[in-house]
Amino acid sequence: MSKKRILLLGPNLNAVSGVSTHLNQLFGSSLAKDFDLVHFKIGSEGKGESKLASLSRLAASPFSLGWAIITKRPAIVHLNTSLDRKAFWRDLVYLYVARVLGKKIVYQVHGGDLPRVLFDNEKGKTKWVERALRKTDMVSLLSTEEMQAYAEFVPDVRCELIPNAIHLDPKVETPTTPKTRPLELVFVGRLAPSKGVAECIKALKLLQEAGRPMRLTIAGSGPQEAELKQLAQNENINFVGPIFDEEKNRLWRESDVFVFPTYHHEGLPYALLESMAAGCVPITTRVGGQPDVMQDGVHGLFIPSKDPRALADAVIKLDDDRNLLLKMAQNGIVRIRDHYNVERLASQFRDVYTSLA
């Protein structure tokens, strides 16, 4: 019997984005052995795309999707989206094209606003969010917080909790003895104000004033990069730019504490999963799916956002109690290996696809 075809809508598979990472994980997993997974690219062609080219692409893409559905005849259209205003209106068109052509729809939300607050609870536009969700056959969400919000917003729509996953680094070894050298701090992510990078830099300065000889490595790029470098002006802060694959894995393995005081509308950051899987203990905030993954005092520490002093104090706590740091590193590795591996992700979507197709 031929395999059921699934049309996966999302950005370029070579793009640097969490959604692209997710799509590549599905294509590379055992799910691809059970279903015929086909990619349909939506979203920008990149920074070099002109405004005219962008408008032309947007106008043509719904027709291209319709033709792809007619010719490829998928059993399910799996739409990967984020709940922000721009993406919602763009992807609403794709949703209706798939529905008009009679296809089952999986609507996977990769973070963003909660449905009732997307348009500041404006009645008319919020009604469109409700209509869109009711056109789906299943909504895939990343966190318990989202599950609660969607259940209240559209209680009769099928929603399932399917968190992100990562490929595990085979070079990671579970530590057995406490570290004695000065702690290596790391930030990995987009260099934007809501990610809390400036707070990391300010916290390091507080640590140095307290006589703690630590270094901070900042990996990533973004609109705040120049401002952050000006703020740093410190030889113990190293900006390494965007890093990938083994270079990033090595940075995680060589670091002790992941400082991530984000107040962004996070879904479930891959950086949190990667840090814990490498035994790099996170200090972060209670946003998005992060409280689902880590328990305060067990896998890492939660702090309030926009508070460099709280971040510095949390680092000092781990610096002074290296046995606690060791135990958290060990617990984090076990947590990710057991619950956030790619085969768990593939298994959950296998169940979804089978029930719909």
mmCIF file of C-alpha atoms in Angstrom:
data_model
loop_
_atom_site.group_PDB
_atom_site.id
_atom_site.type_symbol
_atom_site.label_atom_id
_atom_site.label_comp_id
_atom_site.label_asym_id
_atom_site.label_seq_id
_atom_site.Cartn_x
_atom_site.Cartn_y
_atom_site.Cartn_z
ATOM 1 C CA MET A 1 0.000 0.000 0.000
ATOM 2 C CA SER A 2 1.382 3.440 -0.922
ATOM 3 C CA LYS A 3 2.310 5.831 1.852
ATOM 4 C CA LYS A 4 -0.010 8.709 2.691
ATOM 5 C CA ARG A 5 1.379 12.050 1.473
ATOM 6 C CA ILE A 6 1.806 14.983 3.865
ATOM 7 C CA LEU A 7 2.378 18.485 2.475
ATOM 8 C CA LEU A 8 4.503 20.433 4.967
ATOM 9 C CA LEU A 9 4.274 24.215 4.628
ATOM 10 C CA GLY A 10 7.164 26.220 6.014
ATOM 11 C CA PRO A 11 10.233 28.328 5.224
ATOM 12 C CA ASN A 12 13.223 27.365 3.126
ATOM 13 C CA LEU A 13 14.826 24.273 4.626
ATOM 14 C CA ASN A 14 18.210 26.004 4.483
ATOM 15 C CA ALA A 15 16.992 29.076 6.357
ATOM 16 C CA VAL A 16 18.302 29.876 9.831
ATOM 17 C CA SER A 17 15.092 29.539 11.824
ATOM 18 C CA GLY A 18 13.491 27.333 14.410
ATOM 19 C CA VAL A 19 10.739 26.295 12.004
ATOM 20 C CA SER A 20 13.307 25.217 9.397
ATOM 21 C CA THR A 21 15.067 23.203 12.093
ATOM 22 C CA HIS A 22 11.776 21.545 12.972
ATOM 23 C CA LEU A 23 11.004 20.669 9.350
ATOM 24 C CA ASN A 24 14.454 19.189 8.803
ATOM 25 C CA GLN A 25 13.991 17.087 11.925
ATOM 26 C CA LEU A 26 10.750 15.636 10.572
ATOM 27 C CA PHE A 27 12.262 14.913 7.151
ATOM 28 C CA GLY A 28 15.252 13.235 8.779
ATOM 29 C CA SER A 29 13.254 11.162 11.265
ATOM 30 C CA SER A 30 11.558 7.771 11.062
ATOM 31 C CA LEU A 31 8.341 9.648 10.224
ATOM 32 C CA ALA A 32 9.616 9.956 6.643
ATOM 33 C CA LYS A 33 9.626 6.155 6.360
ATOM 34 C CA ASP A 34 5.942 5.898 7.210
ATOM 35 C CA PHE A 35 4.632 8.909 5.269
ATOM 36 C CA ASP A 36 5.563 10.638 2.032
ATOM 37 C CA LEU A 37 6.651 14.043 3.340
ATOM 38 C CA VAL A 38 6.693 16.859 0.750
ATOM 39 C CA HIS A 39 7.857 20.407 1.449
ATOM 40 C CA PHE A 40 6.012 23.491 0.144
ATOM 41 C CA LYS A 41 7.984 26.658 0.790
ATOM 42 C CA ILE A 42 6.263 29.729 2.173
ATOM 43 C CA GLY A 43 7.793 32.943 3.465
ATOM 44 C CA SER A 44 10.500 35.328 2.358
ATOM 45 C CA GLU A 45 13.186 34.467 -0.181
ATOM 46 C CA GLY A 46 15.680 36.312 1.994
ATOM 47 C CA LYS A 47 17.149 39.761 2.522
ATOM 48 C CA GLY A 48 18.011 40.202 -1.150
ATOM 49 C CA GLU A 49 14.377 40.001 -2.246
ATOM 50 C CA SER A 50 12.990 43.293 -3.589
ATOM 51 C CA LYS A 51 9.648 44.657 -2.435
ATOM 52 C CA LEU A 52 8.127 44.028 -5.869
ATOM 53 C CA ALA A 53 9.392 40.453 -5.888
ATOM 54 C CA SER A 54 7.995 39.934 -2.396
ATOM 55 C CA LEU A 55 4.559 41.215 -3.383
ATOM 56 C CA SER A 56 4.560 39.084 -6.539
ATOM 57 C CA ARG A 57 5.497 36.004 -4.550
ATOM 58 C CA LEU A 58 2.780 36.636 -1.970
ATOM 59 C CA ALA A 59 0.166 37.107 -4.673
ATOM 60 C CA ALA A 60 1.149 33.963 -6.552
ATOM 61 C CA SER A 61 1.827 31.595 -3.646
ATOM 62 C CA PRO A 62 -1.822 30.732 -2.805
ATOM 63 C CA PHE A 63 -2.344 29.657 -6.422
ATOM 64 C CA SER A 64 0.915 27.697 -6.303
ATOM 65 C CA LEU A 65 -0.291 25.965 -3.153
ATOM 66 C CA GLY A 66 -3.617 25.143 -4.766
ATOM 67 C CA TRP A 67 -1.851 23.627 -7.760
ATOM 68 C CA ALA A 68 0.473 21.644 -5.473
ATOM 69 C CA ILE A 69 -2.513 20.241 -3.570
ATOM 70 C CA ILE A 70 -4.328 19.317 -6.797
ATOM 71 C CA THR A 71 -1.308 17.644 -8.420
ATOM 72 C CA LYS A 72 0.367 16.058 -5.383
ATOM 73 C CA ARG A 73 -2.916 15.044 -3.722
ATOM 74 C CA PRO A 74 -1.741 15.059 -0.092
ATOM 75 C CA ALA A 75 -3.889 13.508 2.596
ATOM 76 C CA ILE A 76 -2.927 16.244 5.056
ATOM 77 C CA VAL A 77 -1.662 19.821 4.791
ATOM 78 C CA HIS A 78 0.618 20.569 7.761
ATOM 79 C CA LEU A 79 0.890 24.352 8.120
ATOM 80 C CA ASN A 80 3.779 25.612 10.272
ATOM 81 C CA THR A 81 3.170 29.131 11.513
ATOM 82 C CA SER A 82 3.804 31.599 14.330
ATOM 83 C CA LEU A 83 1.011 33.577 15.898
ATOM 84 C CA ASP A 84 2.111 37.086 15.042
ATOM 85 C CA ARG A 85 0.014 39.552 13.064
ATOM 86 C CA LYS A 86 1.937 39.401 9.797
ATOM 87 C CA ALA A 87 2.210 35.610 9.711
ATOM 88 C CA PHE A 88 -1.416 35.132 10.724
ATOM 89 C CA TRP A 89 -2.902 37.019 7.759
ATOM 90 C CA ARG A 90 -0.447 35.450 5.307
ATOM 91 C CA ASP A 91 -1.066 31.919 6.516
ATOM 92 C CA LEU A 92 -4.817 32.424 6.813
ATOM 93 C CA VAL A 93 -4.929 32.433 2.999
ATOM 94 C CA TYR A 94 -3.050 29.105 2.826
ATOM 95 C CA LEU A 95 -5.388 27.662 5.443
ATOM 96 C CA TYR A 96 -8.471 28.566 3.412
ATOM 97 C CA VAL A 97 -6.945 27.241 0.175
ATOM 98 C CA ALA A 98 -6.352 23.867 1.842
ATOM 99 C CA ARG A 99 -9.829 23.847 3.360
ATOM 100 C CA VAL A 100 -11.595 24.776 0.097
ATOM 101 C CA LEU A 101 -9.772 21.876 -1.575
ATOM 102 C CA GLY A 102 -11.043 19.522 1.105
ATOM 103 C CA LYS A 103 -7.798 18.681 2.868
ATOM 104 C CA LYS A 104 -7.226 17.723 6.477
ATOM 105 C CA ILE A 105 -5.223 20.470 8.184
ATOM 106 C CA VAL A 106 -2.637 20.327 10.949
ATOM 107 C CA TYR A 107 -1.997 23.871 12.190
ATOM 108 C CA GLN A 108 1.272 23.957 14.142
ATOM 109 C CA VAL A 109 1.973 27.115 16.141
ATOM 110 C CA HIS A 110 5.662 27.854 16.752
ATOM 111 C CA GLY A 111 5.274 30.471 19.470
ATOM 112 C CA GLY A 112 4.065 34.038 19.248
ATOM 113 C CA ASP A 113 1.111 35.683 20.979
ATOM 114 C CA LEU A 114 -1.722 33.808 22.618
ATOM 115 C CA PRO A 115 -4.895 33.846 20.476
ATOM 116 C CA ARG A 116 -6.952 36.249 22.563
ATOM 117 C CA VAL A 117 -4.208 38.868 22.787
ATOM 118 C CA LEU A 118 -2.882 38.670 19.216
ATOM 119 C CA PHE A 119 -4.982 41.677 18.214
ATOM 120 C CA ASP A 120 -5.284 43.138 21.721
ATOM 121 C CA ASN A 121 -8.673 41.446 22.099
ATOM 122 C CA GLU A 122 -10.152 43.596 19.318
ATOM 123 C CA LYS A 123 -13.447 41.828 18.652
ATOM 124 C CA GLY A 124 -13.499 41.838 14.843
ATOM 125 C CA LYS A 125 -9.933 40.672 14.221
ATOM 126 C CA THR A 126 -9.977 38.236 17.143
ATOM 127 C CA LYS A 127 -13.044 36.631 15.563
ATOM 128 C CA TRP A 128 -10.895 35.873 12.502
ATOM 129 C CA VAL A 129 -8.420 34.005 14.739
ATOM 130 C CA GLU A 130 -11.291 31.929 16.097
ATOM 131 C CA ARG A 131 -12.590 31.217 12.573
ATOM 132 C CA ALA A 132 -9.130 30.145 11.438
ATOM 133 C CA LEU A 133 -8.652 27.711 14.314
ATOM 134 C CA ARG A 134 -12.081 26.205 13.713
ATOM 135 C CA LYS A 135 -11.102 25.466 10.097
ATOM 136 C CA THR A 136 -8.326 23.154 11.289
ATOM 137 C CA ASP A 137 -8.500 19.465 12.148
ATOM 138 C CA MET A 138 -5.807 19.681 14.797
ATOM 139 C CA VAL A 139 -3.739 22.465 16.397
ATOM 140 C CA SER A 140 -0.228 21.558 17.585
ATOM 141 C CA LEU A 141 1.134 23.647 20.462
ATOM 142 C CA LEU A 142 4.465 23.891 22.270
ATOM 143 C CA SER A 143 3.583 24.611 25.890
ATOM 144 C CA THR A 144 1.099 24.018 28.682
ATOM 145 C CA GLU A 145 0.497 27.772 28.786
ATOM 146 C CA GLU A 146 -0.613 27.678 25.135
ATOM 147 C CA MET A 147 -2.759 24.592 25.696
ATOM 148 C CA GLN A 148 -4.673 26.335 28.473
ATOM 149 C CA ALA A 149 -5.138 29.529 26.445
ATOM 150 C CA TYR A 150 -6.344 27.714 23.302
ATOM 151 C CA ALA A 151 -8.648 25.421 25.288
ATOM 152 C CA GLU A 152 -10.334 28.490 26.736
ATOM 153 C CA PHE A 153 -10.449 30.270 23.374
ATOM 154 C CA VAL A 154 -11.740 27.398 21.195
ATOM 155 C CA PRO A 155 -12.768 24.588 23.583
ATOM 156 C CA ASP A 156 -14.190 22.373 20.837
ATOM 157 C CA VAL A 157 -11.047 22.405 18.646
ATOM 158 C CA ARG A 158 -8.622 19.495 18.906
ATOM 159 C CA CYS A 159 -5.341 20.753 20.392
ATOM 160 C CA GLU A 160 -2.308 18.661 21.279
ATOM 161 C CA LEU A 161 0.880 19.426 23.165
ATOM 162 C CA ILE A 162 3.854 18.512 20.945
ATOM 163 C CA PRO A 163 6.996 20.213 22.261
ATOM 164 C CA ASN A 164 10.129 20.833 20.234
ATOM 165 C CA ALA A 165 12.922 18.289 20.161
ATOM 166 C CA ILE A 166 16.630 18.190 19.330
ATOM 167 C CA HIS A 167 19.186 15.810 17.912
ATOM 168 C CA LEU A 168 21.398 14.732 20.802
ATOM 169 C CA ASP A 169 25.127 15.445 20.656
ATOM 170 C CA PRO A 170 26.903 12.045 20.921
ATOM 171 C CA LYS A 171 30.026 13.718 22.308
ATOM 172 C CA VAL A 172 28.304 14.857 25.497
ATOM 173 C CA GLU A 173 29.446 12.931 28.554
ATOM 174 C CA THR A 174 27.538 13.154 31.815
ATOM 175 C CA PRO A 175 29.811 14.937 34.332
ATOM 176 C CA THR A 176 30.697 13.077 37.519
ATOM 177 C CA THR A 177 32.771 15.600 39.461
ATOM 178 C CA PRO A 178 32.240 19.305 40.231
ATOM 179 C CA LYS A 179 34.164 21.838 38.162
ATOM 180 C CA THR A 180 36.775 23.905 39.958
ATOM 181 C CA ARG A 181 37.763 26.493 37.334
ATOM 182 C CA PRO A 182 36.014 29.881 36.879
ATOM 183 C CA LEU A 183 32.602 29.445 35.314
ATOM 184 C CA GLU A 184 32.152 29.926 31.575
ATOM 185 C CA LEU A 185 28.901 31.755 30.803
ATOM 186 C CA VAL A 186 27.224 31.629 27.394
ATOM 187 C CA PHE A 187 24.327 33.260 25.564
ATOM 188 C CA VAL A 188 23.106 31.712 22.305
ATOM 189 C CA GLY A 189 20.297 33.384 20.398
ATOM 190 C CA ARG A 190 19.102 36.408 18.486
ATOM 191 C CA LEU A 191 20.705 39.677 19.537
ATOM 192 C CA ALA A 192 17.517 41.648 20.158
ATOM 193 C CA PRO A 193 16.328 43.642 23.199
ATOM 194 C CA SER A 194 13.615 41.198 24.278
ATOM 195 C CA LYS A 195 16.143 38.355 24.508
ATOM 196 C CA GLY A 196 17.827 39.962 27.527
ATOM 197 C CA VAL A 197 21.370 40.094 26.120
ATOM 198 C CA ALA A 198 22.019 43.551 27.569
ATOM 199 C CA GLU A 199 21.043 42.203 30.993
ATOM 200 C CA CYS A 200 23.643 39.431 30.550
ATOM 201 C CA ILE A 201 26.359 42.007 29.892
ATOM 202 C CA LYS A 202 25.315 44.127 32.875
ATOM 203 C CA ALA A 203 25.218 41.033 35.086
ATOM 204 C CA LEU A 204 28.775 40.094 34.083
ATOM 205 C CA LYS A 205 29.964 43.540 35.099
ATOM 206 C CA LEU A 206 28.308 43.070 38.479
ATOM 207 C CA LEU A 207 30.020 39.701 38.821
ATOM 208 C CA GLN A 208 33.407 41.195 38.066
ATOM 209 C CA GLU A 209 32.813 43.960 40.605
ATOM 210 C CA ALA A 210 32.091 41.185 43.104
ATOM 211 C CA GLY A 211 35.452 39.567 42.338
ATOM 212 C CA ARG A 212 34.125 36.712 40.208
ATOM 213 C CA PRO A 213 36.563 36.101 37.306
ATOM 214 C CA MET A 214 34.111 34.804 34.705
ATOM 215 C CA ARG A 215 33.844 35.063 30.934
ATOM 216 C CA LEU A 216 30.767 35.475 28.774
ATOM 217 C CA THR A 217 30.541 34.203 25.203
ATOM 218 C CA ILE A 218 27.723 35.652 23.077
ATOM 219 C CA ALA A 219 26.767 33.662 19.974
ATOM 220 C CA GLY A 220 24.272 34.976 17.455
ATOM 221 C CA SER A 221 23.400 38.032 15.415
ATOM 222 C CA GLY A 222 20.596 40.553 15.276
ATOM 223 C CA PRO A 223 19.570 44.197 15.246
ATOM 224 C CA GLN A 224 21.074 44.993 18.657
ATOM 225 C CA GLU A 225 24.567 43.685 17.895
ATOM 226 C CA ALA A 226 26.367 47.037 17.510
ATOM 227 C CA GLU A 227 24.688 48.454 20.613
ATOM 228 C CA LEU A 228 25.627 45.396 22.662
ATOM 229 C CA LYS A 229 29.267 45.527 21.587
ATOM 230 C CA GLN A 230 29.383 49.170 22.626
ATOM 231 C CA LEU A 231 27.827 48.269 25.979
ATOM 232 C CA ALA A 232 30.255 45.391 26.533
ATOM 233 C CA GLN A 233 33.678 46.992 26.073
ATOM 234 C CA ASN A 234 35.102 44.192 28.153
ATOM 235 C CA GLU A 235 37.826 41.688 27.324
ATOM 236 C CA ASN A 236 35.924 38.964 29.196
ATOM 237 C CA ILE A 237 32.990 39.212 26.763
ATOM 238 C CA ASN A 238 33.486 37.493 23.434
ATOM 239 C CA PHE A 239 31.103 37.926 20.473
ATOM 240 C CA VAL A 240 31.482 34.950 18.126
ATOM 241 C CA GLY A 241 28.591 35.613 15.705
ATOM 242 C CA PRO A 242 26.206 32.934 14.422
ATOM 243 C CA ILE A 243 27.513 29.401 14.912
ATOM 244 C CA PHE A 244 26.133 26.053 13.762
ATOM 245 C CA ASP A 245 26.531 22.292 13.979
ATOM 246 C CA GLU A 246 29.723 21.057 15.657
ATOM 247 C CA GLU A 247 30.976 24.571 16.406
ATOM 248 C CA LYS A 248 27.822 25.264 18.415
ATOM 249 C CA ASN A 249 27.883 21.834 20.052
ATOM 250 C CA ARG A 250 31.456 22.452 21.150
ATOM 251 C CA LEU A 251 30.521 25.810 22.667
ATOM 252 C CA TRP A 252 27.735 24.163 24.685
ATOM 253 C CA ARG A 253 30.080 21.428 25.902
ATOM 254 C CA GLU A 254 32.728 23.946 26.965
ATOM 255 C CA SER A 255 30.277 26.234 28.802
ATOM 256 C CA ASP A 256 28.921 25.865 32.330
ATOM 257 C CA VAL A 257 25.948 28.234 32.569
ATOM 258 C CA PHE A 258 23.487 29.365 29.882
ATOM 259 C CA VAL A 259 22.354 32.902 30.740
ATOM 260 C CA PHE A 260 19.029 33.538 28.990
ATOM 261 C CA PRO A 261 16.913 36.215 30.735
ATOM 262 C CA THR A 262 14.493 36.475 27.823
ATOM 263 C CA TYR A 263 11.171 38.310 27.922
ATOM 264 C CA HIS A 264 10.384 37.539 24.275
ATOM 265 C CA HIS A 265 7.150 35.717 23.301
ATOM 266 C CA GLU A 266 8.999 32.394 23.283
ATOM 267 C CA GLY A 267 7.437 29.132 22.183
ATOM 268 C CA LEU A 268 10.017 26.587 23.268
ATOM 269 C CA PRO A 269 13.568 27.791 22.452
ATOM 270 C CA TYR A 270 15.899 25.219 20.959
ATOM 271 C CA ALA A 271 18.740 26.886 22.845
ATOM 272 C CA LEU A 272 17.231 25.829 26.176
ATOM 273 C CA LEU A 273 16.991 22.198 25.059
ATOM 274 C CA GLU A 274 20.518 22.263 23.609
ATOM 275 C CA SER A 275 22.042 23.760 26.731
ATOM 276 C CA MET A 276 20.453 21.226 29.076
ATOM 277 C CA ALA A 277 21.345 18.324 26.769
ATOM 278 C CA ALA A 278 24.993 19.409 26.943
ATOM 279 C CA GLY A 279 25.030 19.786 30.727
ATOM 280 C CA CYS A 280 25.157 23.587 30.498
ATOM 281 C CA VAL A 281 22.870 24.759 33.308
ATOM 282 C CA PRO A 282 20.275 27.393 32.301
ATOM 283 C CA ILE A 283 19.371 30.540 34.187
ATOM 284 C CA THR A 284 16.261 31.879 32.492
ATOM 285 C CA THR A 285 12.732 33.230 32.888
ATOM 286 C CA ARG A 286 9.269 31.697 33.115
ATOM 287 C CA VAL A 287 8.124 32.344 29.535
ATOM 288 C CA GLY A 288 6.524 30.095 26.919
ATOM 289 C CA GLY A 289 7.281 26.411 27.262
ATOM 290 C CA GLN A 290 10.366 26.851 29.448
ATOM 291 C CA PRO A 291 8.591 25.977 32.738
ATOM 292 C CA ASP A 292 7.442 22.723 31.089
ATOM 293 C CA VAL A 293 11.037 21.713 30.413
ATOM 294 C CA MET A 294 12.964 22.722 33.505
ATOM 295 C CA GLN A 295 12.129 22.732 37.186
ATOM 296 C CA ASP A 296 13.556 25.509 39.319
ATOM 297 C CA GLY A 297 16.386 24.245 41.482
ATOM 298 C CA VAL A 298 16.440 20.860 39.718
ATOM 299 C CA HIS A 299 17.541 21.558 36.142
ATOM 300 C CA GLY A 300 18.351 25.265 36.407
ATOM 301 C CA LEU A 301 17.200 28.514 37.977
ATOM 302 C CA PHE A 302 14.340 30.870 37.132
ATOM 303 C CA ILE A 303 14.771 34.604 37.624
ATOM 304 C CA PRO A 304 12.614 37.675 36.954
ATOM 305 C CA SER A 305 13.130 39.423 33.612
ATOM 306 C CA LYS A 306 14.902 42.763 33.131
ATOM 307 C CA ASP A 307 16.902 42.286 36.352
ATOM 308 C CA PRO A 308 20.706 42.048 35.919
ATOM 309 C CA ARG A 309 21.193 41.847 39.699
ATOM 310 C CA ALA A 310 18.927 38.782 39.949
ATOM 311 C CA LEU A 311 20.875 37.165 37.111
ATOM 312 C CA ALA A 312 24.210 37.910 38.783
ATOM 313 C CA ASP A 313 22.943 36.556 42.120
ATOM 314 C CA ALA A 314 21.790 33.331 40.442
ATOM 315 C CA VAL A 315 25.227 32.863 38.867
ATOM 316 C CA ILE A 316 26.870 33.471 42.249
ATOM 317 C CA LYS A 317 24.612 30.822 43.800
ATOM 318 C CA LEU A 318 25.873 28.237 41.297
ATOM 319 C CA ASP A 319 29.456 29.456 41.587
ATOM 320 C CA ASP A 320 29.373 28.991 45.356
ATOM 321 C CA ASP A 321 27.682 25.584 45.232
ATOM 322 C CA ARG A 322 29.484 23.528 42.599
ATOM 323 C CA ASN A 323 27.785 20.320 43.781
ATOM 324 C CA LEU A 324 24.409 21.900 43.007
ATOM 325 C CA LEU A 325 25.720 22.955 39.592
ATOM 326 C CA LEU A 326 26.883 19.380 38.947
ATOM 327 C CA LYS A 327 23.548 17.882 39.978
ATOM 328 C CA MET A 328 21.605 20.299 37.763
ATOM 329 C CA ALA A 329 23.856 19.476 34.808
ATOM 330 C CA GLN A 330 23.266 15.753 35.326
ATOM 331 C CA ASN A 331 19.496 16.211 35.701
ATOM 332 C CA GLY A 332 19.291 18.364 32.584
ATOM 333 C CA ILE A 333 21.022 15.783 30.409
ATOM 334 C CA VAL A 334 18.637 13.047 31.560
ATOM 335 C CA ARG A 335 15.595 15.292 31.132
ATOM 336 C CA ILE A 336 16.321 16.127 27.492
ATOM 337 C CA ARG A 337 17.471 12.651 26.500
ATOM 338 C CA ASP A 338 14.312 11.085 27.905
ATOM 339 C CA HIS A 339 11.654 13.594 26.806
ATOM 340 C CA TYR A 340 12.908 15.924 24.061
ATOM 341 C CA ASN A 341 14.527 13.649 21.488
ATOM 342 C CA VAL A 342 13.510 13.673 17.822
ATOM 343 C CA GLU A 343 12.023 10.178 17.861
ATOM 344 C CA ARG A 344 9.500 11.304 20.492
ATOM 345 C CA LEU A 345 8.577 14.172 18.163
ATOM 346 C CA ALA A 346 8.233 11.788 15.208
ATOM 347 C CA SER A 347 6.106 9.397 17.252
ATOM 348 C CA GLN A 348 3.647 12.126 18.244
ATOM 349 C CA PHE A 349 3.201 13.343 14.671
ATOM 350 C CA ARG A 350 2.919 9.754 13.466
ATOM 351 C CA ASP A 351 -0.061 9.349 15.777
ATOM 352 C CA VAL A 352 -1.572 12.639 14.555
ATOM 353 C CA TYR A 353 -1.158 11.825 10.868
ATOM 354 C CA THR A 354 -2.498 8.307 11.313
ATOM 355 C CA SER A 355 -5.609 9.518 13.134
ATOM 356 C CA LEU A 356 -6.362 12.101 10.426
ATOM 357 C CA ALA A 357 -5.333 10.233 7.271
#
